[in-house]
Tab-separated table of C-alpha atoms and ligand atoms in Angstrom:
chain	number	residue	atom	x	y	z
A	281	MET	CA	15.461	58.003	-55.032
A	282	ARG	CA	12.208	59.696	-54.306
A	283	THR	CA	11.540	57.201	-51.480
A	284	ILE	CA	14.959	57.805	-49.996
A	285	VAL	CA	14.467	61.568	-50.003
A	286	ILE	CA	11.128	61.187	-48.229
A	287	CYS	CA	12.701	58.859	-45.650
A	288	VAL	CA	15.480	61.337	-44.976
A	289	LEU	CA	12.965	64.158	-44.606
A	290	VAL	CA	10.804	62.135	-42.219
A	291	PHE	CA	13.840	61.076	-40.204
A	292	THR	CA	15.061	64.669	-40.013
A	293	ALA	CA	11.640	65.892	-38.910
A	294	VAL	CA	11.353	63.245	-36.167
A	295	PHE	CA	14.916	63.884	-35.015
A	296	LYS	CA	14.308	67.639	-34.880
A	297	VAL	CA	11.188	67.263	-32.751
A	298	SER	CA	12.885	64.957	-30.237
A	299	ALA	CA	16.055	67.077	-30.177
A	300	GLN	CA	14.038	70.195	-29.374
A	301	LYS	CA	12.244	68.672	-26.415
A	302	PRO	CA	14.036	69.321	-23.133
A	303	ASN	CA	14.417	66.559	-20.558
A	304	LEU	CA	12.276	67.919	-17.751
A	305	GLN	CA	11.022	66.218	-14.611
A	306	VAL	CA	7.947	66.932	-12.535
A	307	ALA	CA	6.209	65.438	-9.520
A	308	ILE	CA	2.453	65.950	-9.577
A	309	THR	CA	0.850	66.573	-6.172
A	310	PHE	CA	-2.747	67.126	-5.077
A	311	ASP	CA	-3.942	69.405	-2.279
A	312	ASP	CA	-7.203	69.492	-0.344
A	313	LEU	CA	-7.997	65.776	-0.096
A	314	PRO	CA	-10.542	64.276	0.221
A	315	SER	CA	-12.084	66.842	-2.189
A	316	THR	CA	-12.698	70.559	-2.636
A	317	GLY	CA	-14.671	73.122	-4.613
A	318	ALA	CA	-18.038	72.995	-6.352
A	319	ALA	CA	-19.087	69.991	-8.436
A	320	PRO	CA	-21.677	69.685	-11.220
A	321	PRO	CA	-25.030	68.408	-9.862
A	322	ASP	CA	-24.661	64.804	-11.036
A	323	VAL	CA	-20.976	64.414	-10.115
A	324	THR	CA	-20.230	62.833	-6.727
A	325	ARG	CA	-17.060	63.236	-4.658
A	326	ALA	CA	-16.410	59.520	-5.140
A	327	GLN	CA	-16.618	59.908	-8.926
A	328	ILE	CA	-14.080	62.751	-8.850
A	329	ILE	CA	-11.529	60.618	-7.012
A	330	ASP	CA	-12.281	57.512	-9.124
A	331	SER	CA	-11.670	59.511	-12.286
A	332	LEU	CA	-8.410	61.013	-10.997
A	333	LEU	CA	-7.177	57.611	-9.840
A	334	ALA	CA	-8.095	55.969	-13.162
A	335	THR	CA	-6.056	58.596	-15.018
A	336	LEU	CA	-3.051	58.274	-12.694
A	337	LYS	CA	-3.138	54.515	-13.255
A	338	ALA	CA	-3.674	54.664	-17.029
A	339	GLU	CA	-0.811	57.156	-17.373
A	340	LYS	CA	1.421	54.942	-15.181
A	341	LEU	CA	2.392	57.815	-12.893
A	342	PRO	CA	4.539	57.101	-9.829
A	343	PRO	CA	2.774	57.151	-6.417
A	344	ILE	CA	1.321	60.623	-5.970
A	345	TYR	CA	1.163	62.568	-2.705
A	346	GLY	CA	-2.263	63.929	-1.755
A	347	PHE	CA	-2.310	66.441	1.119
A	348	ILE	CA	-5.272	66.088	3.430
A	349	ASN	CA	-7.350	68.420	5.578
A	350	ALA	CA	-9.001	66.005	8.018
A	351	HIS	CA	-11.560	68.672	8.971
A	352	THR	CA	-13.255	68.095	5.591
A	353	LEU	CA	-14.076	64.524	6.659
A	354	GLU	CA	-16.539	65.896	9.219
A	355	GLY	CA	-18.887	67.212	6.540
A	356	MET	CA	-18.215	64.710	3.756
A	357	PRO	CA	-19.637	61.212	4.371
A	358	SER	CA	-17.726	59.786	1.382
A	359	GLY	CA	-14.444	61.277	2.680
A	360	PRO	CA	-13.102	58.186	4.461
A	361	ALA	CA	-13.789	55.962	1.421
A	362	ILE	CA	-12.037	58.528	-0.790
A	363	LEU	CA	-8.897	58.439	1.354
A	364	ARG	CA	-9.006	54.612	1.351
A	365	ALA	CA	-9.376	54.550	-2.437
A	366	TRP	CA	-6.407	56.906	-2.734
A	367	THR	CA	-4.082	54.741	-0.657
A	368	ASP	CA	-5.480	51.400	-1.932
A	369	SER	CA	-4.378	52.479	-5.411
A	370	GLY	CA	-0.804	52.944	-4.161
A	371	ASN	CA	-0.853	56.714	-3.739
A	372	LEU	CA	0.379	58.500	-0.619
A	373	LEU	CA	-0.976	60.944	1.941
A	374	GLY	CA	0.652	63.967	3.528
A	375	SER	CA	-0.503	66.859	5.712
A	376	HIS	CA	-2.089	70.134	4.630
A	377	THR	CA	-3.121	71.045	8.224
A	378	TYR	CA	-6.396	70.000	9.848
A	379	SER	CA	-8.652	72.865	8.752
A	380	HIS	CA	-6.677	74.774	6.100
A	381	PRO	CA	-5.941	77.941	8.142
A	382	ASP	CA	-4.060	80.857	6.651
A	383	LEU	CA	-0.747	81.184	8.506
A	384	GLU	CA	-0.945	84.927	7.885
A	385	SER	CA	-4.193	85.121	9.898
A	386	ILE	CA	-3.290	83.043	12.963
A	387	SER	CA	-0.388	82.725	15.380
A	388	ALA	CA	2.443	80.270	14.811
A	389	ALA	CA	1.319	78.391	17.954
A	390	ASP	CA	-2.258	77.953	16.663
A	391	PHE	CA	-0.922	76.866	13.286
A	392	GLU	CA	1.228	74.232	14.982
A	393	ASP	CA	-1.814	72.926	16.883
A	394	ASN	CA	-3.631	72.649	13.553
A	395	ILE	CA	-0.786	70.578	12.095
A	396	LEU	CA	-0.834	68.301	15.135
A	397	LYS	CA	-4.612	67.837	14.947
A	398	ASN	CA	-4.328	66.481	11.389
A	399	GLU	CA	-2.131	63.614	12.544
A	400	THR	CA	-4.986	61.532	13.984
A	401	ALA	CA	-6.435	61.000	10.500
A	402	LEU	CA	-3.012	60.537	8.903
A	403	LYS	CA	-2.218	57.732	11.342
A	404	ILE	CA	-5.510	56.042	10.433
A	405	TYR	CA	-5.448	56.458	6.646
A	406	ALA	CA	-1.757	56.568	5.736
A	407	GLY	CA	-0.845	53.536	7.825
A	408	LYS	CA	2.851	52.721	7.709
A	409	THR	CA	3.614	54.903	4.682
A	410	ASP	CA	5.621	58.114	5.181
A	411	TRP	CA	2.999	60.809	5.751
A	412	HIS	CA	5.503	63.312	7.157
A	413	TYR	CA	5.325	65.599	4.144
A	414	PHE	CA	3.758	69.003	4.737
A	415	ARG	CA	2.128	71.412	2.283
A	416	TYR	CA	1.335	74.945	3.511
A	417	PRO	CA	-2.270	76.076	2.820
A	418	PHE	CA	-2.291	78.924	0.240
A	419	LEU	CA	1.505	78.406	0.040
A	420	HIS	CA	1.697	80.959	2.857
A	421	GLU	CA	4.898	80.119	4.720
A	422	GLY	CA	4.897	83.176	6.977
A	423	GLU	CA	4.518	86.908	6.403
A	424	THR	CA	7.416	87.551	8.783
A	425	LEU	CA	10.742	85.775	8.974
A	426	GLU	CA	10.137	85.064	12.652
A	427	LYS	CA	6.892	83.196	11.909
A	428	ARG	CA	8.386	81.388	8.936
A	429	GLN	CA	11.264	80.130	11.048
A	430	ALA	CA	8.985	79.169	13.955
A	431	ILE	CA	6.973	76.828	11.707
A	432	GLN	CA	10.087	75.533	9.961
A	433	PHE	CA	11.508	74.647	13.380
A	434	TYR	CA	8.260	72.929	14.427
A	435	LEU	CA	8.097	70.885	11.219
A	436	LYS	CA	11.707	69.789	11.578
A	437	GLU	CA	11.233	68.861	15.231
A	438	HIS	CA	8.224	66.721	14.283
A	439	GLY	CA	9.954	64.954	11.401
A	440	TYR	CA	8.190	66.713	8.523
A	441	LYS	CA	9.695	67.599	5.170
A	442	THR	CA	8.121	70.597	3.430
A	443	ALA	CA	6.494	69.661	0.131
A	444	GLU	CA	7.470	72.879	-1.617
A	445	VAL	CA	5.792	73.828	-4.894
A	446	SER	CA	7.741	74.993	-7.951
A	447	LEU	CA	5.065	74.848	-10.666
A	448	ASP	CA	1.637	76.383	-10.089
A	449	PHE	CA	-0.984	77.957	-12.318
A	450	GLU	CA	-3.817	78.140	-9.748
A	451	ASP	CA	-5.684	75.251	-11.359
A	452	TYR	CA	-8.555	75.601	-8.835
A	453	LEU	CA	-9.691	78.909	-10.376
A	454	TRP	CA	-11.299	77.014	-13.287
A	455	ASN	CA	-13.333	74.654	-11.120
A	456	ASP	CA	-16.271	76.744	-9.917
A	457	PRO	CA	-16.951	78.252	-13.381
A	458	TYR	CA	-16.897	74.681	-14.743
A	459	ALA	CA	-19.488	73.528	-12.195
A	460	ARG	CA	-21.671	76.571	-13.024
A	461	CYS	CA	-21.424	75.999	-16.795
A	462	VAL	CA	-22.336	72.303	-16.541
A	463	THR	CA	-25.241	73.173	-14.242
A	464	LYS	CA	-26.515	75.644	-16.860
A	465	ASN	CA	-25.686	73.236	-19.701
A	466	GLN	CA	-23.441	75.811	-21.378
A	467	MET	CA	-21.093	73.270	-22.910
A	468	ALA	CA	-19.424	75.689	-25.357
A	469	LYS	CA	-18.228	77.594	-22.285
A	470	VAL	CA	-16.887	74.340	-20.828
A	471	ASP	CA	-14.812	73.944	-24.001
A	472	ALA	CA	-13.540	77.501	-23.563
A	473	LEU	CA	-12.588	76.713	-19.936
A	474	HIS	CA	-10.762	73.599	-21.131
A	475	ASP	CA	-8.665	75.605	-23.610
A	476	SER	CA	-8.027	78.456	-21.210
A	477	TYR	CA	-6.891	76.051	-18.447
A	478	LEU	CA	-4.345	74.375	-20.744
A	479	ALA	CA	-3.158	77.733	-22.076
A	480	ALA	CA	-2.538	78.917	-18.497
A	481	ALA	CA	-0.675	75.697	-17.637
A	482	ASP	CA	1.443	76.135	-20.769
A	483	GLN	CA	2.168	79.780	-19.950
A	484	PHE	CA	3.196	79.027	-16.369
A	485	ILE	CA	5.526	76.221	-17.456
A	486	ASP	CA	7.410	78.914	-19.405
A	487	ILE	CA	7.298	81.342	-16.482
A	488	TYR	CA	8.685	78.880	-13.934
A	489	ARG	CA	11.278	77.529	-16.365
A	490	SER	CA	12.495	81.051	-17.003
A	491	LEU	CA	12.602	81.833	-13.260
A	492	SER	CA	14.376	78.550	-12.563
A	493	SER	CA	16.946	79.349	-15.190
A	494	ARG	CA	17.606	82.799	-13.707
A	495	LEU	CA	17.751	81.569	-10.102
A	496	TYR	CA	19.503	78.217	-10.415
A	497	GLY	CA	21.037	78.377	-13.897
A	498	HIS	CA	19.017	75.380	-15.135
A	499	ASP	CA	15.692	73.595	-14.871
A	500	ILE	CA	15.071	72.112	-11.464
A	501	ARG	CA	13.000	69.007	-10.724
A	502	TYR	CA	9.590	70.623	-10.556
A	503	VAL	CA	6.736	69.970	-8.123
A	504	LEU	CA	3.319	70.757	-9.613
A	505	LEU	CA	0.434	71.829	-7.379
A	506	LEU	CA	-3.048	70.617	-8.316
A	507	HIS	CA	-6.254	70.269	-6.284
A	508	VAL	CA	-8.814	67.480	-5.958
A	509	THR	CA	-11.604	69.113	-7.961
A	510	ALA	CA	-14.240	68.042	-10.467
A	511	PHE	CA	-12.626	70.039	-13.271
A	512	ASN	CA	-9.208	68.506	-12.622
A	513	ALA	CA	-10.794	65.053	-12.871
A	514	LYS	CA	-11.921	66.033	-16.356
A	515	MET	CA	-8.691	67.841	-17.318
A	516	LEU	CA	-5.984	65.547	-15.947
A	517	PRO	CA	-5.510	63.409	-19.111
A	518	ASP	CA	-5.060	66.523	-21.271
A	519	LEU	CA	-2.835	68.221	-18.702
A	520	ILE	CA	-0.586	65.135	-18.565
A	521	ALA	CA	-0.489	65.095	-22.379
A	522	LEU	CA	0.571	68.770	-22.378
A	523	LEU	CA	3.325	68.081	-19.824
A	524	ARG	CA	4.636	65.146	-21.876
A	525	GLU	CA	4.496	67.304	-25.001
A	526	ARG	CA	6.584	69.957	-23.216
A	527	GLY	CA	9.233	67.346	-22.361
A	528	PHE	CA	8.275	66.369	-18.820
A	529	ALA	CA	8.740	62.896	-17.366
A	530	PHE	CA	6.929	62.096	-14.129
A	531	ILE	CA	8.858	61.445	-10.928
A	532	SER	CA	7.938	60.974	-7.278
A	533	LEU	CA	7.769	63.905	-4.857
A	534	GLN	CA	10.625	62.354	-2.884
A	535	ASP	CA	12.818	62.360	-6.011
A	536	ALA	CA	11.887	65.927	-6.878
A	537	LEU	CA	12.660	67.227	-3.384
A	538	ARG	CA	16.174	65.742	-3.584
A	539	ASP	CA	16.978	68.551	-6.019
A	540	PRO	CA	19.372	70.901	-4.134
A	541	ALA	CA	17.129	73.836	-5.162
A	542	TYR	CA	14.713	72.837	-2.396
A	543	SER	CA	17.336	73.242	0.311
A	544	ILE	CA	17.969	76.904	-0.532
A	545	ASP	CA	15.993	78.872	2.040
A	546	PRO	CA	15.061	82.401	0.924
A	547	THR	CA	15.062	83.457	4.638
A	548	ILE	CA	12.497	86.201	4.212
A	549	GLY	CA	9.005	86.766	5.493
A	550	TYR	CA	6.927	86.839	2.328
A	551	PRO	CA	3.309	88.049	2.564
A	552	GLY	CA	1.150	86.348	-0.061
A	553	GLY	CA	3.468	83.363	-0.362
A	554	GLY	CA	4.025	81.423	-3.562
A	555	ALA	CA	6.139	78.783	-5.217
A	556	ILE	CA	9.789	78.504	-4.176
A	557	GLU	CA	11.077	80.353	-7.241
A	558	GLU	CA	8.757	83.273	-6.518
A	559	THR	CA	9.898	83.509	-2.896
A	560	LEU	CA	13.573	83.218	-3.796
A	561	ALA	CA	13.119	85.798	-6.567
A	562	ALA	CA	11.551	88.158	-4.011
A	563	ALA	CA	14.476	87.573	-1.634
A	564	ARG	CA	16.891	88.449	-4.438
A	565	LYS	CA	14.741	91.375	-5.610
A	566	LEU	CA	14.120	89.831	-9.039
A	567	ALA	CA	10.815	90.627	-10.747
A	568	PHE	CA	8.299	87.837	-11.344
A	569	PRO	CA	7.938	87.433	-15.146
A	570	PRO	CA	4.805	89.016	-16.639
A	571	ALA	CA	1.824	86.644	-16.460
A	572	VAL	CA	-1.712	86.912	-17.773
A	573	LYS	CA	-4.441	84.992	-15.979
A	574	PRO	CA	-8.106	85.402	-17.007
A	575	ASN	CA	-9.367	85.874	-13.427
A	576	GLU	CA	-12.145	88.300	-14.326
A	577	TRP	CA	-13.378	86.137	-17.210
A	578	LEU	CA	-13.361	83.089	-14.917
A	579	ASP	CA	-15.326	84.969	-12.251
A	580	ASN	CA	-17.987	85.984	-14.783
A	581	THR	CA	-18.244	82.805	-16.860
A	582	CYS	CA	-21.700	81.193	-16.544
A	583	LYS	CA	-22.613	83.567	-13.698
B	172	ZN	ZN1	-5.171	73.842	0.029
Protein backbone atom coordinates (compact mmCIF):
# COMPACT_ATOMS: atom_id res chain seq x y z
CA MET A 1 0.00 0.00 0.00
CA ARG A 2 2.77 2.33 0.95
CA THR A 3 4.54 1.57 -2.36
CA ILE A 4 1.39 2.24 -4.33
CA VAL A 5 0.87 5.60 -2.63
CA ILE A 6 4.44 6.61 -3.43
CA CYS A 7 4.00 5.53 -7.06
CA VAL A 8 0.82 7.56 -7.37
CA LEU A 9 2.53 10.59 -5.85
CA VAL A 10 5.52 10.28 -8.17
CA PHE A 11 3.27 9.80 -11.19
CA THR A 12 1.19 12.83 -10.20
CA ALA A 13 4.31 14.95 -9.73
CA VAL A 14 5.75 13.96 -13.13
CA PHE A 15 2.39 14.49 -14.83
CA LYS A 16 2.00 17.92 -13.23
CA VAL A 17 5.43 19.07 -14.40
CA SER A 18 4.85 17.96 -17.99
CA ALA A 19 1.30 19.33 -18.03
CA GLN A 20 2.53 22.74 -16.89
CA LYS A 21 5.14 23.07 -19.61
CA PRO A 22 3.83 24.87 -22.68
CA ASN A 23 4.63 23.59 -26.16
CA LEU A 24 6.79 26.42 -27.46
CA GLN A 25 8.96 26.59 -30.56
CA VAL A 26 12.05 28.66 -31.23
CA ALA A 27 14.61 29.03 -34.00
CA ILE A 28 18.03 30.04 -32.72
CA THR A 29 19.97 32.42 -34.99
CA PHE A 30 23.43 33.98 -34.74
CA ASP A 31 24.44 37.45 -35.91
CA ASP A 32 27.84 38.94 -36.67
CA LEU A 33 29.62 35.94 -38.21
CA PRO A 34 32.48 35.18 -38.41
CA SER A 35 32.86 36.54 -34.84
CA THR A 36 32.39 39.68 -32.75
CA GLY A 37 33.25 41.31 -29.44
CA ALA A 38 36.18 40.92 -27.07
CA ALA A 39 37.61 37.50 -26.21
CA PRO A 40 39.68 36.36 -23.21
CA PRO A 41 43.43 36.40 -24.01
CA ASP A 42 43.83 32.66 -24.58
CA VAL A 43 40.59 32.16 -26.54
CA THR A 44 40.87 32.24 -30.34
CA ARG A 45 38.11 33.04 -32.83
CA ALA A 46 38.39 29.48 -34.12
CA GLN A 47 37.84 28.09 -30.62
CA ILE A 48 34.69 30.21 -30.20
CA ILE A 49 33.15 28.80 -33.37
CA ASP A 50 34.32 25.23 -32.61
CA SER A 51 32.67 25.41 -29.20
CA LEU A 52 29.40 26.80 -30.58
CA LEU A 53 29.32 24.17 -33.33
CA ALA A 54 30.06 21.35 -30.87
CA THR A 55 27.11 22.46 -28.72
CA LEU A 56 24.74 22.78 -31.69
CA LYS A 57 25.72 19.25 -32.73
CA ALA A 58 25.54 17.72 -29.24
CA GLU A 59 22.11 19.28 -28.69
CA LYS A 60 20.95 18.01 -32.11
CA LEU A 61 19.66 21.42 -33.18
CA PRO A 62 18.33 21.88 -36.72
CA PRO A 63 20.58 23.78 -39.19
CA ILE A 64 21.12 27.25 -37.75
CA TYR A 65 21.32 30.48 -39.75
CA GLY A 66 24.38 32.65 -39.08
CA PHE A 67 24.25 36.18 -40.53
CA ILE A 68 27.55 37.41 -41.88
CA ASN A 69 29.28 40.77 -42.23
CA ALA A 70 31.90 40.06 -44.90
CA HIS A 71 33.79 43.23 -43.93
CA THR A 72 34.97 41.43 -40.77
CA LEU A 73 36.87 38.94 -42.95
CA GLU A 74 39.29 41.71 -43.94
CA GLY A 75 40.72 41.99 -40.44
CA MET A 76 40.26 38.41 -39.23
CA PRO A 77 42.64 35.87 -40.82
CA SER A 78 40.69 32.94 -39.33
CA GLY A 79 37.40 34.32 -40.73
CA PRO A 80 37.24 32.24 -43.92
CA ALA A 81 37.96 29.00 -42.01
CA ILE A 82 35.24 29.94 -39.50
CA LEU A 83 32.65 30.35 -42.25
CA ARG A 84 33.76 27.03 -43.80
CA ALA A 85 33.48 25.28 -40.43
CA TRP A 86 29.99 26.73 -40.01
CA THR A 87 28.71 25.44 -43.34
CA ASP A 88 30.70 22.15 -43.23
CA SER A 89 28.77 21.31 -40.06
CA GLY A 90 25.47 21.73 -41.92
CA ASN A 91 24.60 25.22 -40.72
CA LEU A 92 23.49 28.03 -43.03
CA LEU A 93 24.57 31.56 -43.88
CA GLY A 94 22.50 34.67 -44.45
CA SER A 95 23.21 38.39 -44.84
CA HIS A 96 23.67 40.99 -42.12
CA THR A 97 25.02 43.61 -44.59
CA TYR A 98 28.69 43.97 -45.55
CA SER A 99 29.89 46.32 -42.80
CA HIS A 100 27.06 46.45 -40.24
CA PRO A 101 25.87 50.04 -40.91
CA ASP A 102 23.07 51.59 -38.92
CA LEU A 103 20.15 52.21 -41.29
CA GLU A 104 19.25 55.22 -39.15
CA SER A 105 22.63 56.83 -39.94
CA ILE A 106 22.84 56.30 -43.71
CA SER A 107 20.58 56.68 -46.73
CA ALA A 108 18.44 53.83 -48.02
CA ALA A 109 20.54 53.83 -51.22
CA ASP A 110 23.83 53.41 -49.31
CA PHE A 111 22.27 50.69 -47.18
CA GLU A 112 21.21 48.84 -50.33
CA ASP A 113 24.77 49.06 -51.70
CA ASN A 114 26.00 47.56 -48.42
CA ILE A 115 23.59 44.63 -48.78
CA LEU A 116 24.76 44.06 -52.35
CA LYS A 117 28.43 44.17 -51.36
CA ASN A 118 27.91 41.29 -48.90
CA GLU A 119 26.78 38.98 -51.68
CA THR A 120 30.28 38.28 -53.02
CA ALA A 121 31.20 36.43 -49.82
CA LEU A 122 27.80 34.75 -49.55
CA LYS A 123 28.20 33.31 -53.04
CA ILE A 124 31.62 31.93 -52.06
CA TYR A 125 30.80 30.53 -48.61
CA ALA A 126 27.11 29.62 -48.77
CA GLY A 127 27.40 27.80 -52.09
CA LYS A 128 24.09 26.45 -53.32
CA THR A 129 22.27 26.83 -50.00
CA ASP A 130 19.61 29.55 -49.65
CA TRP A 131 21.48 32.58 -48.32
CA HIS A 132 18.69 35.01 -49.19
CA TYR A 133 17.74 35.64 -45.58
CA PHE A 134 18.43 39.13 -44.26
CA ARG A 135 18.93 40.35 -40.69
CA TYR A 136 18.96 44.13 -40.09
CA PRO A 137 21.97 45.36 -38.04
CA PHE A 138 20.80 46.66 -34.62
CA LEU A 139 17.30 45.51 -35.69
CA HIS A 140 16.92 49.01 -37.13
CA GLU A 141 14.42 48.64 -39.97
CA GLY A 142 14.01 52.35 -40.67
CA GLU A 143 13.29 55.39 -38.53
CA THR A 144 10.77 56.60 -41.12
CA LEU A 145 8.11 54.61 -42.92
CA GLU A 146 9.50 55.79 -46.24
CA LYS A 147 12.95 54.33 -45.49
CA ARG A 148 11.50 51.14 -44.06
CA GLN A 149 9.46 50.57 -47.19
CA ALA A 150 12.37 51.44 -49.50
CA ILE A 151 14.51 48.67 -47.97
CA GLN A 152 11.60 46.24 -47.83
CA PHE A 153 11.07 46.83 -51.55
CA TYR A 154 14.78 46.33 -52.29
CA LEU A 155 14.93 43.09 -50.30
CA LYS A 156 11.85 41.73 -52.04
CA GLU A 157 13.17 42.68 -55.47
CA HIS A 158 16.43 40.86 -54.72
CA GLY A 159 14.75 37.71 -53.41
CA TYR A 160 15.48 38.19 -49.70
CA LYS A 161 13.24 37.17 -46.83
CA THR A 162 13.65 39.22 -43.65
CA ALA A 163 14.88 37.14 -40.73
CA GLU A 164 12.80 38.98 -38.14
CA VAL A 165 13.59 38.55 -34.45
CA SER A 166 10.91 37.85 -31.84
CA LEU A 167 13.02 36.89 -28.81
CA ASP A 168 15.97 39.03 -27.75
CA PHE A 169 17.67 39.79 -24.45
CA GLU A 170 20.75 41.59 -25.84
CA ASP A 171 23.00 38.62 -25.13
CA TYR A 172 26.07 40.54 -26.40
CA LEU A 173 26.01 42.90 -23.39
CA TRP A 174 27.54 40.15 -21.20
CA ASN A 175 30.46 39.42 -23.51
CA ASP A 176 32.91 42.26 -22.90
CA PRO A 177 32.57 42.08 -19.08
CA TYR A 178 33.22 38.33 -19.38
CA ALA A 179 36.42 38.91 -21.37
CA ARG A 180 37.55 41.53 -18.80
CA CYS A 181 36.82 39.24 -15.83
CA VAL A 182 38.71 36.28 -17.33
CA THR A 183 41.63 38.56 -18.18
CA LYS A 184 41.74 39.71 -14.54
CA ASN A 185 41.10 36.16 -13.29
CA GLN A 186 38.01 37.27 -11.37
CA MET A 187 36.18 33.98 -11.73
CA ALA A 188 33.54 34.69 -9.05
CA LYS A 189 32.43 37.58 -11.26
CA VAL A 190 32.26 35.21 -14.24
CA ASP A 191 29.85 33.07 -12.20
CA ALA A 192 27.79 36.17 -11.46
CA LEU A 193 27.71 37.01 -15.20
CA HIS A 194 26.59 33.45 -15.94
CA ASP A 195 23.65 33.72 -13.52
CA SER A 196 22.70 37.22 -14.60
CA TYR A 197 22.73 36.22 -18.31
CA LEU A 198 20.36 33.29 -17.69
CA ALA A 199 18.12 35.42 -15.47
CA ALA A 200 17.83 38.01 -18.26
CA ALA A 201 17.06 35.30 -20.84
CA ASP A 202 14.40 33.90 -18.51
CA GLN A 203 12.89 37.34 -17.92
CA PHE A 204 12.72 38.18 -21.62
CA ILE A 205 11.06 34.86 -22.46
CA ASP A 206 8.23 36.01 -20.17
CA ILE A 207 8.20 39.50 -21.68
CA TYR A 208 7.97 38.31 -25.29
CA ARG A 209 5.44 35.60 -24.43
CA SER A 210 3.25 38.18 -22.75
CA LEU A 211 3.59 40.58 -25.71
CA SER A 212 2.88 37.76 -28.15
CA SER A 213 -0.22 36.83 -26.24
CA ARG A 214 -1.50 40.42 -26.28
CA LEU A 215 -0.70 41.00 -29.96
CA TYR A 216 -1.53 37.65 -31.55
CA GLY A 217 -3.62 35.94 -28.87
CA HIS A 218 -1.13 33.07 -28.48
CA ASP A 219 2.54 32.16 -28.55
CA ILE A 220 4.11 32.55 -31.96
CA ARG A 221 7.02 30.51 -33.32
CA TYR A 222 9.86 32.54 -31.88
CA VAL A 223 13.15 33.55 -33.49
CA LEU A 224 15.94 34.08 -30.94
CA LEU A 225 18.78 36.51 -31.66
CA LEU A 226 22.24 35.57 -30.40
CA HIS A 227 25.72 36.71 -31.44
CA VAL A 228 28.94 34.84 -32.19
CA THR A 229 30.82 35.78 -29.01
CA ALA A 230 33.18 34.10 -26.56
CA PHE A 231 30.64 34.28 -23.74
CA ASN A 232 27.91 32.71 -25.86
CA ALA A 233 30.28 29.83 -26.64
CA LYS A 234 30.50 29.25 -22.90
CA MET A 235 26.79 29.87 -22.19
CA LEU A 236 25.06 28.08 -25.06
CA PRO A 237 24.63 24.67 -23.32
CA ASP A 238 23.01 26.32 -20.28
CA LEU A 239 20.89 28.63 -22.42
CA ILE A 240 19.59 25.65 -24.42
CA ALA A 241 18.86 23.83 -21.15
CA LEU A 242 16.89 26.87 -19.92
CA LEU A 243 14.89 27.02 -23.17
CA ARG A 244 14.07 23.30 -22.95
CA GLU A 245 13.10 23.76 -19.30
CA ARG A 246 10.72 26.57 -20.33
CA GLY A 247 9.04 24.27 -22.87
CA PHE A 248 10.81 25.21 -26.09
CA ALA A 249 11.53 22.78 -28.91
CA PHE A 250 14.02 23.87 -31.57
CA ILE A 251 12.90 24.48 -35.14
CA SER A 252 14.52 25.90 -38.26
CA LEU A 253 14.33 29.61 -39.11
CA GLN A 254 12.36 28.72 -42.24
CA ASP A 255 9.74 26.93 -40.11
CA ALA A 256 9.54 29.78 -37.64
CA LEU A 257 9.06 32.41 -40.35
CA ARG A 258 6.08 30.47 -41.74
CA ASP A 259 4.16 31.66 -38.68
CA PRO A 260 1.59 34.21 -40.00
CA ALA A 261 2.77 36.64 -37.28
CA TYR A 262 5.80 37.44 -39.45
CA SER A 263 3.67 38.63 -42.34
CA ILE A 264 1.96 41.33 -40.27
CA ASP A 265 3.76 44.55 -41.16
CA PRO A 266 3.53 47.26 -38.48
CA THR A 267 3.88 49.90 -41.27
CA ILE A 268 5.52 52.50 -39.08
CA GLY A 269 8.91 54.14 -39.01
CA TYR A 270 10.32 53.07 -35.66
CA PRO A 271 13.48 54.80 -34.39
CA GLY A 272 15.53 52.45 -32.22
CA GLY A 273 14.06 49.34 -33.82
CA GLY A 274 13.49 46.07 -31.99
CA ALA A 275 11.90 42.67 -32.22
CA ILE A 276 8.68 42.33 -34.22
CA GLU A 277 6.45 42.32 -31.14
CA GLU A 278 8.01 45.57 -29.94
CA THR A 279 7.48 47.27 -33.30
CA LEU A 280 3.92 46.02 -33.63
CA ALA A 281 3.19 47.06 -30.04
CA ALA A 282 4.50 50.55 -30.86
CA ALA A 283 2.28 50.68 -33.96
CA ARG A 284 -0.72 49.76 -31.82
CA LYS A 285 0.35 52.11 -29.01
CA LEU A 286 0.76 49.27 -26.49
CA ALA A 287 3.40 49.70 -23.78
CA PHE A 288 6.42 47.39 -23.73
CA PRO A 289 6.22 45.33 -20.50
CA PRO A 290 8.52 46.51 -17.70
CA ALA A 291 12.01 45.00 -18.02
CA VAL A 292 15.07 45.19 -15.81
CA LYS A 293 18.47 44.77 -17.43
CA PRO A 294 21.67 45.23 -15.37
CA ASN A 295 23.35 47.50 -17.95
CA GLU A 296 25.20 49.64 -15.41
CA TRP A 297 26.45 46.62 -13.46
CA LEU A 298 27.62 45.02 -16.72
CA ASP A 299 29.45 48.20 -17.73
CA ASN A 300 31.28 48.34 -14.39
CA THR A 301 32.00 44.64 -13.82
CA CYS A 302 35.76 43.93 -13.83
CA LYS A 303 36.49 47.46 -15.08
ZN1 LIG B 1 24.83 42.58 -35.75
